Amino acid sequence: MQSGIFHSTYQADMALRRTHAEKIRMVLFLLFMAAFPFVADRYYLTLANQVGIATIGAIGLNILTGYTGQISLGQGGFMAVGAYTAGLLTARLGMPWYVSTLAACLATAAIGALFGIPSLRLKGLYLAIATLAAQEIILWVVTHWKTLTGGVDALVVPNPTLFGLQINTDFRFYWVIWLLAGVSALTTVNLFRTHYGRAFIAIRDQDIAAEVMGINLFRYKLLAFAISSFWVGMAGALTAHYRNIVTWERFTVDISVLYLAMVIIGGLGSVSGSFFGAAFMTLLPAFLTNLGRALKSTFPFVDTIIPFVQQAVFGLVIILFLIFEPEGLRKIWKDIKDYFRLWPFSY
Amino acid sequence: MLRGFTHQLNSSTLNPGDLQLSVEHLTLSFGGVMALLNISLELYQSEILAIIGPNGAGKTSLLNCISGLYHPQEGHIYYHADDGKQHEITTLRPYHIAKLGIARSFQNIELFRHMSVLNNLMAGAHIHMRSDLFSSLIYWGKAQREQIEFRCFVEDIIDLLEIESIREKQVGELAYGLQKRVELGRALAMKPAILLLDEPMAGMNTEEKEDMARFILDVNEEHGVTIVLIEHDMGVVMDISDRIVVLNFGQKIGEGTPDEVRQNPQVIQAYLGEDQRAFTRK
Ligand SMILES: Nc1ncnc2c1ncn2[C@@H]1O[C@H](COP(=O)(O)OP(=O)(O)O)[C@@H](O)[C@H]1O
Ligand SMILES: [Mg+2]
């Protein structure tokens, strides 16, 4: 049993994984992720890839909303910027997917920072409405600037290639997506070990004190918008390359709400929570669909009500989370870990 | 375990007694309420200046003007930096004033509630951290070295304030007295040239007050940090301050050493009925 965690050097004390248990858990997780595509069938690979893209997007949103406390309903719009930038650069100019993806991240970061300007004056619900306006403006531009985006018509994006290899299967995409998800997770965790991340959290917890400690609110809020949007743009760009097709319907305000639910359910201000939330919100609908299909043979009428039941269960789960575990799945996971760390002395 | 302080806590290199801050004819009103009326005062390196006065006298408003949270309608505030330059700070933003070396605590604790004690102190050292965004994202080289270096510095403050056992705790979960101590620590992590403390002992029991007074004296005597202290406990004020400024209804009604202020008839008048026994206690 451990009564606490002690280290002899600050470097060890400030390491990411500080205990053996943590290191072992991390290694097991990585082994699982590496073995998964070899054993999973196509259906599960598709789900895993969707979770991976959602994880990147959720990490992005969590940087802004969870860590910095700036509620955003612009997620769908920012993903659209990423998807269209990547899609157009590859489809029209023939850029390699990785170049267009990076360009999409940077473009989204810039647009995100631009729409972050009102955050200096607006807080809470007012900011949420301002970001909702960003969402609607972006989608309006996307659907109306026909010469550039093709308007409401779908934009077809060719398959990416890497080292002469076509990335055209879920198996191959899996590596690309999860590698990038890993990069986004690691750099975000790192960011919050330094003064940049602390400044974000300080702004969320007590913005007046933060400013009196020397934190330039405007600069750091815009930076939070930019870094957040960088990853959100990446999620959009990967969606474009993965689906080979970009349509505006994939980036409506529903998506913004879905992602907000993801970070709330997963855990605000947590990278692992972003992953949990992304997994949960991607897998729950899939699970409900499968359940419906299984029930259909015995209860044929289920088929017609399934979509409604799905929506209701979805909403119900979110409400239950908000009531019973406002700190999200991350907290549940932490409680489990703590239980075993101190086991059998739970007090 | 006690170890020597290995880091510089005071970022000012002025000589003790040098003029460090001058407040000139400050007037601040909120609608009809005169919070400050023609206030002037001077602050010298390495002194402890107490600001006293009944509730609503304008003490907090004065600190808010100095740290840039309020902007007075009239008057000027000058900060005399050690490079010999005189900065007018009256209209600067708070973060800018912080960067000049003016740190503070708040009357109603304003900590970063969801951060650990350690991270609150590390956040306090924000203005001294310079690693760029990219090296922070990969946490390699400069960024990592800098974080470890400041961790050492912050540990010195943790030793000084005797909060070793709670360093990993979330501050929101701490008892009130400890939160006050952490808030002092966060301000110290800025390596302040001037430290503004707004009622750091309010709501504390005698023992906690004694501890806090000892910390304040340590910071002032060992490190030479200039301190402006708002405090209601006259015993403490008379004991530890070099000079006292008395405010009442936004006006300065007295100024001087503790002994001079104690004899000041106007001050005695203002305090009549409030805390007079403590006040005239010898
Ligand atoms: N932000 C504000 N808005 C309106 N009135 C204020 C504000 N801050 C202070 N005041 C008023 O200014 C006067 C001085 O307040 P304050 O500086 O807090 O006094 P003290 O700290 O000496 O108790 C009070 O009458 C108070 O109501
Ligand atoms: Mg006050």
XYZ file of C-alpha atoms and ligand atoms in Angstrom:
657
model
C 0.000 0.000 0.000
C 1.124 3.530 -0.649
C 0.310 6.332 1.709
C 1.382 8.938 -0.800
C 3.854 9.609 -3.554
C 7.354 10.812 -2.785
C 10.243 11.611 -5.058
C 13.807 12.598 -4.481
C 14.334 14.923 -7.433
C 12.064 17.578 -8.824
C 12.581 16.143 -12.277
C 11.185 12.777 -11.209
C 8.433 14.500 -9.272
C 7.479 16.529 -12.337
C 7.541 13.589 -14.757
C 4.368 12.683 -16.610
C 4.046 9.135 -15.310
C 5.303 9.217 -11.793
C 4.606 5.771 -10.413
C 5.251 2.250 -11.635
C 1.545 1.613 -11.825
C 1.104 4.620 -14.085
C 3.959 3.563 -16.328
C 2.671 0.020 -16.596
C -0.829 1.236 -17.401
C 0.548 3.474 -20.133
C 2.573 0.647 -21.686
C -0.438 -1.673 -21.589
C -2.585 0.955 -23.235
C -0.043 1.501 -26.014
C 0.318 -2.252 -26.553
C -3.437 -2.557 -26.799
C -3.623 0.290 -29.310
C -0.848 -1.283 -31.392
C -2.374 -4.759 -31.340
C -5.949 -3.627 -31.928
C -5.887 -3.156 -35.736
C -4.479 -6.655 -36.219
C -7.332 -8.332 -34.426
C -10.258 -6.002 -35.055
C -12.530 -6.408 -38.053
C -13.413 -3.578 -40.400
C -16.419 -2.430 -38.450
C -14.451 -1.935 -35.273
C -11.581 -0.334 -37.138
C -13.992 2.216 -38.561
C -15.269 2.951 -35.085
C -11.713 3.221 -33.745
C -10.816 5.701 -36.474
C -13.888 7.772 -35.706
C -12.928 7.762 -32.033
C -9.406 8.846 -32.960
C -10.583 11.822 -35.008
C -13.096 12.750 -32.315
C -10.358 12.538 -29.689
C -8.281 15.117 -31.556
C -11.290 17.395 -31.905
C -12.277 16.916 -28.269
C -8.759 17.680 -27.046
C -8.943 20.874 -29.079
C -12.278 21.894 -27.595
C -11.141 20.915 -24.113
C -8.138 23.240 -24.335
C -10.515 26.116 -24.933
C -13.569 25.205 -22.891
C -12.286 22.796 -20.259
C -8.927 24.347 -19.468
C -9.426 27.997 -20.337
C -13.118 28.219 -19.472
C -14.205 29.784 -22.768
C -17.400 28.030 -23.801
C -17.445 27.452 -27.541
C -20.308 26.465 -29.806
C -18.137 27.059 -32.864
C -16.598 23.592 -32.975
C -18.522 22.483 -36.082
C -17.610 25.666 -37.938
C -13.939 25.356 -37.050
C -13.929 21.717 -38.143
C -15.470 22.880 -41.419
C -12.613 25.335 -41.907
C -10.149 22.474 -41.424
C -12.029 20.066 -43.649
C -12.557 22.507 -46.512
C -9.020 23.896 -46.358
C -7.500 20.421 -46.461
C -9.996 19.141 -48.997
C -9.634 22.064 -51.396
C -5.843 22.185 -51.219
C -5.608 18.491 -51.996
C -8.466 18.230 -54.498
C -7.835 21.464 -56.417
C -4.094 22.043 -56.020
C -2.997 18.442 -55.634
C -1.138 19.051 -52.415
C -0.059 15.978 -50.456
C -2.482 15.231 -47.630
C 0.027 16.003 -44.888
C 0.775 19.434 -46.328
C -2.883 20.276 -46.737
C -3.600 18.968 -43.236
C -0.929 21.181 -41.696
C -2.179 24.134 -43.722
C -5.709 23.372 -42.525
C -4.556 23.334 -38.894
C -2.841 26.694 -39.288
C -5.749 28.241 -41.167
C -8.205 27.060 -38.529
C -5.924 28.385 -35.779
C -5.994 31.802 -37.458
C -9.766 31.782 -37.963
C -10.240 30.524 -34.408
C -8.124 33.346 -33.011
C -10.097 35.826 -35.100
C -13.408 34.608 -33.708
C -11.814 34.579 -30.264
C -11.490 38.349 -30.208
C -14.945 38.875 -28.627
C -13.830 36.688 -25.707
C -12.025 39.658 -24.223
C -15.370 41.296 -23.550
C -17.786 38.378 -23.402
C -18.001 35.577 -20.898
C -20.071 32.478 -20.292
C -23.349 32.364 -22.179
C -22.614 35.560 -24.080
C -19.410 34.096 -25.412
C -21.250 30.874 -26.240
C -23.633 32.923 -28.374
C -20.758 34.777 -30.039
C -19.127 31.474 -30.953
C -22.481 30.223 -32.177
C -22.458 33.220 -34.491
C -18.993 32.152 -35.667
C -20.388 28.702 -36.385
C -23.235 30.118 -38.477
C -21.052 32.645 -40.308
C -18.531 29.985 -41.282
C -21.216 27.599 -42.517
C -22.923 30.396 -44.416
C -19.673 31.260 -46.177
C -18.995 27.607 -46.926
C -22.428 27.055 -48.478
C -22.562 30.360 -50.360
C -19.029 30.800 -51.698
C -19.788 28.429 -54.563
C -16.766 29.178 -56.714
C -14.434 28.191 -53.919
C -16.176 25.439 -51.976
C -18.707 24.186 -54.456
C -21.486 25.378 -52.167
C -23.823 22.711 -50.937
C -22.392 20.136 -53.336
C -20.029 17.571 -51.898
C -16.322 18.116 -52.405
C -14.536 14.955 -53.432
C -11.046 14.464 -52.015
C -8.630 11.882 -53.468
C -7.152 9.178 -51.269
C -4.007 10.170 -49.437
C -0.713 8.454 -50.120
C 2.355 8.138 -47.933
C 5.727 6.903 -49.234
C 4.013 5.703 -52.377
C 1.478 3.777 -50.313
C -2.218 4.511 -50.764
C -3.874 5.150 -47.432
C -7.183 3.738 -48.537
C -8.067 1.178 -45.888
C -9.215 1.577 -42.320
C -6.171 -0.378 -41.245
C -3.799 2.140 -42.801
C -5.799 5.131 -41.655
C -5.739 3.778 -38.140
C -2.005 4.430 -37.839
C -2.167 7.919 -39.282
C -5.098 8.973 -37.130
C -3.883 7.514 -33.866
C -0.348 8.767 -34.353
C -1.728 12.283 -34.723
C -4.087 11.733 -31.788
C -1.034 10.731 -29.752
C 0.811 13.870 -30.809
C -2.132 16.073 -29.880
C -2.496 14.359 -26.503
C 1.194 14.527 -25.639
C 1.741 18.133 -26.658
C -1.384 19.182 -24.793
C -0.314 17.425 -21.623
C 3.081 19.089 -21.990
C 1.558 22.491 -22.534
C -0.157 22.230 -19.176
C 3.112 21.513 -17.436
C 4.361 24.971 -18.389
C 3.388 28.576 -17.845
C 1.260 28.643 -20.997
C -1.109 26.012 -19.705
C -1.126 27.421 -16.199
C -2.058 30.802 -17.609
C -5.050 29.194 -19.372
C -6.266 27.520 -16.190
C -5.634 30.696 -14.202
C -7.878 32.600 -16.621
C -10.602 29.998 -16.169
C -10.377 29.936 -12.362
C -9.911 33.621 -11.592
C -9.288 35.958 -14.472
C -8.778 39.104 -12.394
C -6.148 37.445 -10.226
C -4.575 36.037 -13.388
C -4.186 39.490 -14.850
C -2.746 40.828 -11.608
C -0.201 37.985 -11.726
C 1.035 39.377 -15.030
C -1.010 37.310 -17.474
C -2.105 39.285 -20.507
C -5.697 38.083 -20.793
C -6.182 39.101 -24.392
C -3.001 37.437 -25.574
C -3.598 34.198 -23.723
C -7.266 33.933 -24.613
C -6.444 34.344 -28.289
C -3.649 31.826 -27.895
C -6.099 29.374 -26.331
C -8.461 29.888 -29.271
C -5.597 29.401 -31.733
C -4.121 26.267 -30.182
C -7.560 24.787 -29.639
C -8.599 25.509 -33.215
C -5.361 24.031 -34.528
C -6.455 20.588 -33.286
C -10.088 21.133 -34.193
C -8.897 21.982 -37.695
C -6.890 18.786 -37.745
C -9.963 16.777 -36.807
C -11.763 18.461 -39.710
C -8.902 17.831 -42.127
C -8.684 14.166 -41.165
C -12.425 13.832 -41.644
C -11.971 15.129 -45.195
C -9.127 12.762 -46.038
C -10.673 9.792 -44.300
C -14.148 10.124 -45.806
C -12.889 11.300 -49.226
C -15.748 13.687 -49.240
C -16.564 17.002 -47.577
C -20.128 18.208 -47.099
C -21.329 21.058 -44.985
C -23.947 18.876 -43.263
C -21.207 17.196 -41.294
C -20.297 20.461 -39.562
C -23.553 21.916 -38.314
C -24.224 23.197 -34.818
C -25.267 19.645 -33.860
C -21.603 18.738 -34.077
C -20.689 21.652 -31.815
C -23.164 20.424 -29.223
C -21.999 16.833 -29.617
C -18.404 17.832 -28.920
C -19.410 19.926 -25.930
C -21.194 16.866 -24.571
C -18.050 14.839 -25.238
C -15.779 17.041 -23.147
C -18.348 17.419 -20.382
C -18.962 13.691 -20.166
C -15.310 12.828 -20.564
C -14.099 15.433 -18.134
C -13.468 19.148 -18.554
C -9.841 20.159 -18.367
C -8.470 16.691 -18.972
C -6.706 15.086 -21.923
C -7.607 11.544 -20.937
C -11.153 12.791 -20.384
C -11.226 14.015 -23.979
C -10.394 10.501 -25.108
C -12.980 8.918 -22.816
C -15.637 11.352 -23.952
C -14.812 10.842 -27.634
C -14.941 7.075 -27.220
C -18.165 7.197 -25.251
C -20.020 9.520 -27.587
C -18.898 7.599 -30.666
C -19.525 4.133 -29.306
C -22.828 4.782 -27.527
C -24.818 5.459 -30.746
C -23.142 2.491 -32.430
C -24.053 0.330 -29.479
C -27.643 1.562 -29.513
C -27.912 0.844 -33.239
C -26.604 -2.683 -32.765
C -28.946 -3.231 -29.882
C -31.845 -2.092 -32.035
C -30.845 -4.440 -34.795
C -30.603 -7.338 -32.395
C -34.030 -6.583 -30.994
C -35.593 -6.160 -34.410
C -35.951 -9.887 -35.069
C -37.987 -10.396 -31.930
C -39.746 -7.021 -31.857
C -40.180 -5.790 -35.447
C -41.741 -2.475 -34.404
C -38.428 -1.454 -32.755
C -37.084 -0.483 -36.138
C -39.319 2.516 -36.502
C -38.714 3.998 -33.068
C -34.989 3.297 -32.828
C -33.831 6.740 -33.960
C -36.037 8.433 -31.384
C -35.001 6.095 -28.607
C -31.400 6.728 -29.547
C -31.805 10.477 -29.260
C -33.614 10.140 -25.954
C -31.046 7.781 -24.436
C -28.293 10.058 -25.665
C -29.840 13.080 -23.997
C -30.678 11.138 -20.869
C -27.101 9.936 -20.464
C -25.807 13.497 -20.746
C -28.276 14.749 -18.154
C -27.447 11.900 -15.786
C -23.778 12.686 -16.101
C -24.315 16.341 -15.349
C -26.290 15.426 -12.249
C -24.287 12.544 -10.826
C -20.741 12.997 -12.060
C -20.154 16.552 -13.230
C -16.449 15.824 -13.376
C -17.009 13.189 -16.013
C -15.645 9.769 -16.920
C -12.142 10.898 -16.056
C -13.239 11.229 -12.425
C -14.741 7.751 -12.426
C -11.492 6.375 -13.845
C -9.518 8.278 -11.197
C -11.699 6.898 -8.422
C -11.121 3.378 -9.694
C -7.361 3.935 -9.768
C -7.335 5.461 -6.288
C -9.381 2.587 -4.989
C -6.821 0.074 -6.164
C -3.820 2.134 -5.212
C -4.855 2.305 -1.597
C -6.566 -1.078 -1.569
C -7.382 -2.733 0.771
C -7.159 0.343 2.987
C -9.741 2.520 1.368
C -9.691 5.141 4.079
C 14.128 20.275 7.318
C 15.246 23.839 7.014
C 17.417 25.062 4.253
C 18.665 28.410 3.235
C 16.850 30.444 0.663
C 18.809 29.930 -2.512
C 16.873 32.292 -4.729
C 16.403 35.979 -4.924
C 12.934 36.841 -3.694
C 13.041 40.566 -4.193
C 13.429 41.770 -7.748
C 14.140 45.391 -6.808
C 17.732 46.524 -6.438
C 16.965 49.968 -5.017
C 18.681 50.875 -1.769
C 16.574 50.729 1.371
C 14.925 54.100 1.863
C 14.872 55.021 -1.842
C 11.588 56.351 -3.156
C 9.812 53.481 -4.896
C 6.217 54.537 -5.472
C 4.512 57.890 -5.345
C 0.778 58.423 -5.362
C -0.204 61.979 -6.212
C -3.613 63.536 -5.609
C -5.630 60.456 -6.407
C -9.377 60.869 -6.715
C -11.703 57.984 -7.476
C -15.482 57.985 -7.374
C -18.191 55.493 -8.192
C -21.234 57.459 -9.208
C -21.828 59.566 -6.131
C -19.553 57.595 -3.826
C -16.146 59.165 -3.242
C -13.914 56.158 -2.695
C -10.705 58.212 -2.715
C -10.348 61.966 -2.401
C -7.076 63.680 -3.201
C -4.877 60.956 -1.738
C -1.106 61.369 -1.851
C 1.478 59.109 -0.336
C 4.972 57.840 -0.878
C 6.440 54.424 -0.470
C 10.112 53.705 0.185
C 12.179 50.625 -0.526
C 12.112 47.962 2.205
C 9.568 49.583 4.490
C 6.313 48.181 5.779
C 3.584 50.749 5.261
C 0.272 49.979 6.885
C -2.963 51.440 5.581
C -5.701 51.509 8.175
C -9.182 52.919 8.402
C -12.751 51.798 9.008
C -14.624 49.632 6.502
C -15.427 51.552 3.380
C -12.598 54.012 3.949
C -11.129 53.317 0.522
C -8.176 51.094 1.422
C -8.920 48.363 -1.098
C -9.748 50.956 -3.743
C -6.301 52.459 -3.260
C -4.603 49.097 -3.771
C -6.818 48.489 -6.800
C -5.639 51.769 -8.294
C -2.006 50.834 -7.715
C -2.410 47.403 -9.297
C -4.357 48.804 -12.230
C -7.770 47.271 -11.505
C -9.295 50.709 -10.980
C -8.367 53.794 -12.916
C -8.730 57.002 -10.872
C -10.492 60.018 -12.363
C -7.734 62.300 -11.176
C -4.172 61.992 -9.985
C -1.102 60.011 -10.885
C 0.814 57.009 -9.650
C 4.513 56.714 -10.412
C 6.666 53.652 -10.008
C 10.382 54.324 -9.643
C 12.193 51.381 -11.195
C 15.739 50.449 -10.300
C 17.004 51.530 -13.697
C 16.308 55.077 -12.531
C 13.278 55.352 -14.788
C 10.005 56.682 -13.532
C 6.993 54.825 -14.910
C 3.566 56.377 -14.790
C 1.344 53.393 -14.029
C -1.978 55.174 -13.511
C -3.455 53.997 -16.795
C -1.530 50.774 -17.368
C -3.226 47.395 -17.543
C -2.828 45.158 -14.456
C -0.590 42.615 -16.228
C 1.740 45.403 -17.253
C 1.996 46.687 -13.689
C 2.643 43.140 -12.485
C 5.549 42.882 -14.884
C 7.089 45.956 -13.276
C 7.199 43.982 -10.027
C 4.067 44.961 -8.106
C 2.420 41.879 -6.587
C -0.614 41.609 -4.368
C -3.041 39.480 -2.442
C -6.783 40.038 -2.238
C -9.135 40.747 0.622
C -11.428 37.934 -0.506
C -9.103 35.114 -1.481
C -8.767 34.939 -5.260
C -6.734 31.785 -5.758
C -6.836 29.466 -8.749
C -9.148 27.050 -7.002
C -8.691 23.963 -9.109
C -4.925 24.089 -9.174
C -2.686 22.501 -6.583
C -0.795 24.700 -4.134
C 2.336 24.026 -6.178
C 0.734 25.133 -9.406
C -0.692 28.252 -7.822
C 2.809 29.241 -6.802
C 4.215 28.266 -10.199
C 1.505 30.407 -11.805
C 2.669 33.230 -9.564
C 6.073 33.064 -11.223
C 4.484 33.440 -14.651
C 6.144 36.725 -15.570
C 9.602 35.224 -15.125
C 9.060 32.249 -17.422
C 10.291 32.760 -20.930
C 10.366 29.468 -22.779
C 8.662 29.680 -26.158
C 5.477 27.912 -27.155
C 7.145 25.291 -29.291
C 9.590 24.037 -26.678
C 6.720 24.067 -24.181
C 4.654 21.813 -26.433
C 7.432 19.250 -26.598
C 8.547 19.931 -23.013
C 12.141 19.453 -23.950
C 15.296 21.452 -23.352
C 14.648 25.009 -22.311
C 11.039 24.547 -21.239
C 11.808 21.575 -19.030
C 14.887 23.196 -17.491
C 12.931 26.324 -16.758
C 10.097 24.445 -15.057
C 12.526 22.524 -12.859
C 14.437 25.691 -12.011
C 11.243 27.445 -10.925
C 10.105 24.378 -9.047
C 13.252 24.771 -6.905
C 12.448 28.434 -6.378
C 8.847 27.710 -5.450
C 9.999 25.046 -2.994
C 11.949 27.773 -1.206
C 8.722 29.715 -0.764
C 6.955 26.561 0.397
C 9.640 26.128 3.071
C 9.427 29.754 4.070
C 5.651 29.578 4.529
C 5.750 26.127 6.104
C 3.257 24.586 3.707
C 5.318 21.524 2.685
C 2.622 19.067 3.681
C -0.092 20.581 1.476
C 1.859 21.295 -1.683
C -0.057 18.759 -3.784
C -3.483 19.696 -2.432
C -6.062 21.557 -4.484
C -6.327 24.985 -2.912
C -10.124 24.944 -3.060
C -10.071 22.171 -0.456
C -7.814 23.980 2.009
C -8.854 25.699 5.214
C -9.275 29.456 5.024
C -6.094 30.297 6.948
C -3.985 28.104 4.685
C -5.533 29.628 1.572
C -4.454 33.040 2.821
C -0.957 31.681 3.225
C -0.933 30.210 -0.269
C -2.087 33.526 -1.640
C 0.878 35.214 0.018
C 3.084 32.519 -1.498
C 1.673 33.113 -4.967
C 2.428 36.820 -4.684
C 5.950 36.054 -3.443
C 6.532 33.802 -6.444
C 6.377 36.955 -8.555
C 9.618 38.051 -6.844
C 7.890 41.286 -5.963
C 9.555 44.649 -5.792
C 6.452 45.839 -3.951
C 4.025 43.537 -2.180
C 0.470 44.758 -1.573
C -1.391 42.738 1.065
C -5.100 43.352 1.525
C -6.103 42.122 4.986
C -3.892 39.022 4.990
C -4.911 38.162 8.556
C -8.633 38.834 8.412
C -10.677 36.030 9.866
C -7.708 34.253 11.429
C -7.244 33.088 14.984
C -4.402 34.468 17.122
C -1.984 31.692 16.304
C -2.558 31.974 12.571
C -2.154 35.732 12.807
C 1.160 35.368 14.597
C 2.379 32.989 11.898
C 1.312 35.356 9.154
C 2.945 38.331 10.880
C 6.153 36.314 11.177
C 6.096 35.452 7.477
C 5.530 39.068 6.521
C 8.396 40.178 8.725
C 10.637 37.441 7.286
C 9.915 38.573 3.772
C 10.566 42.183 4.698
C 13.624 41.751 6.908
C 15.390 38.851 5.206
C 14.631 39.824 1.658
C 14.005 43.539 1.899
C 10.678 43.399 0.094
C 8.652 46.610 0.378
C 5.227 45.880 1.814
C 1.939 47.747 1.854
C -0.307 46.161 4.438
C -4.007 46.715 4.997
C -4.932 45.323 8.372
C -7.590 45.847 11.030
C -5.781 44.286 13.969
C -4.174 47.329 15.570
C -1.881 45.226 17.719
C -0.294 43.697 14.627
C -0.203 46.985 12.761
C 1.504 48.850 15.579
C 3.968 45.998 16.004
C 5.204 45.377 12.516
C 4.761 48.526 10.444
C 7.312 51.275 9.956
C 4.776 53.845 8.914
C 1.020 54.079 8.909
C -1.415 55.921 6.659
C -4.931 56.402 7.984
C -7.904 56.725 5.637
C -11.430 57.721 6.496
C -14.244 58.274 3.993
C -11.720 58.305 1.175
C -9.531 60.944 2.753
C -6.135 60.692 4.353
C -6.564 61.807 7.935
C -3.214 60.834 9.348
C 0.218 59.570 8.516
C 3.366 58.786 10.454
C 5.112 56.269 12.644
C 2.927 54.081 14.853
C 3.598 56.369 17.789
C 2.704 59.511 15.897
C -0.484 58.007 14.553
C -1.488 56.776 17.977
C -1.322 60.369 19.266
C -3.148 61.901 16.302
C -6.422 63.376 17.607
C -8.176 63.132 14.233
C -7.337 59.462 14.034
C -8.498 58.814 17.570
C -11.721 60.618 16.670
C -12.293 58.454 13.609
C -11.671 55.298 15.549
C -13.765 56.336 18.522
C -16.145 53.573 19.373
C -14.709 51.215 16.861
C -11.548 49.665 18.146
C -10.387 52.287 20.524
C -9.054 50.109 23.270
C -6.754 48.187 20.968
C -5.805 51.403 19.354
C -4.622 53.315 22.387
C -3.116 50.235 23.988
C 0.523 50.816 24.606
N -16.315 48.487 -7.789
C -16.989 49.353 -7.014
N -18.187 49.825 -7.409
C -18.877 50.686 -6.635
N -18.450 51.153 -5.446
C -17.269 50.706 -4.990
C -16.465 49.778 -5.752
N -15.344 49.514 -5.055
C -15.422 50.237 -3.917
N -16.566 50.957 -3.881
C -16.971 51.861 -2.813
O -15.871 52.639 -2.448
C -15.821 52.798 -1.056
C -14.498 52.282 -0.533
O -14.481 50.872 -0.621
P -13.203 50.004 -0.295
O -12.055 50.572 -1.006
O -13.536 48.591 -0.560
O -13.027 50.235 1.281
P -12.147 49.451 2.341
O -11.287 48.493 1.639
O -11.402 50.511 3.059
O -13.122 48.755 3.258
C -17.008 52.063 -0.474
O -18.041 52.986 -0.254
C -17.382 51.100 -1.558
O -18.756 50.843 -1.529
Mg -11.165 46.468 1.792
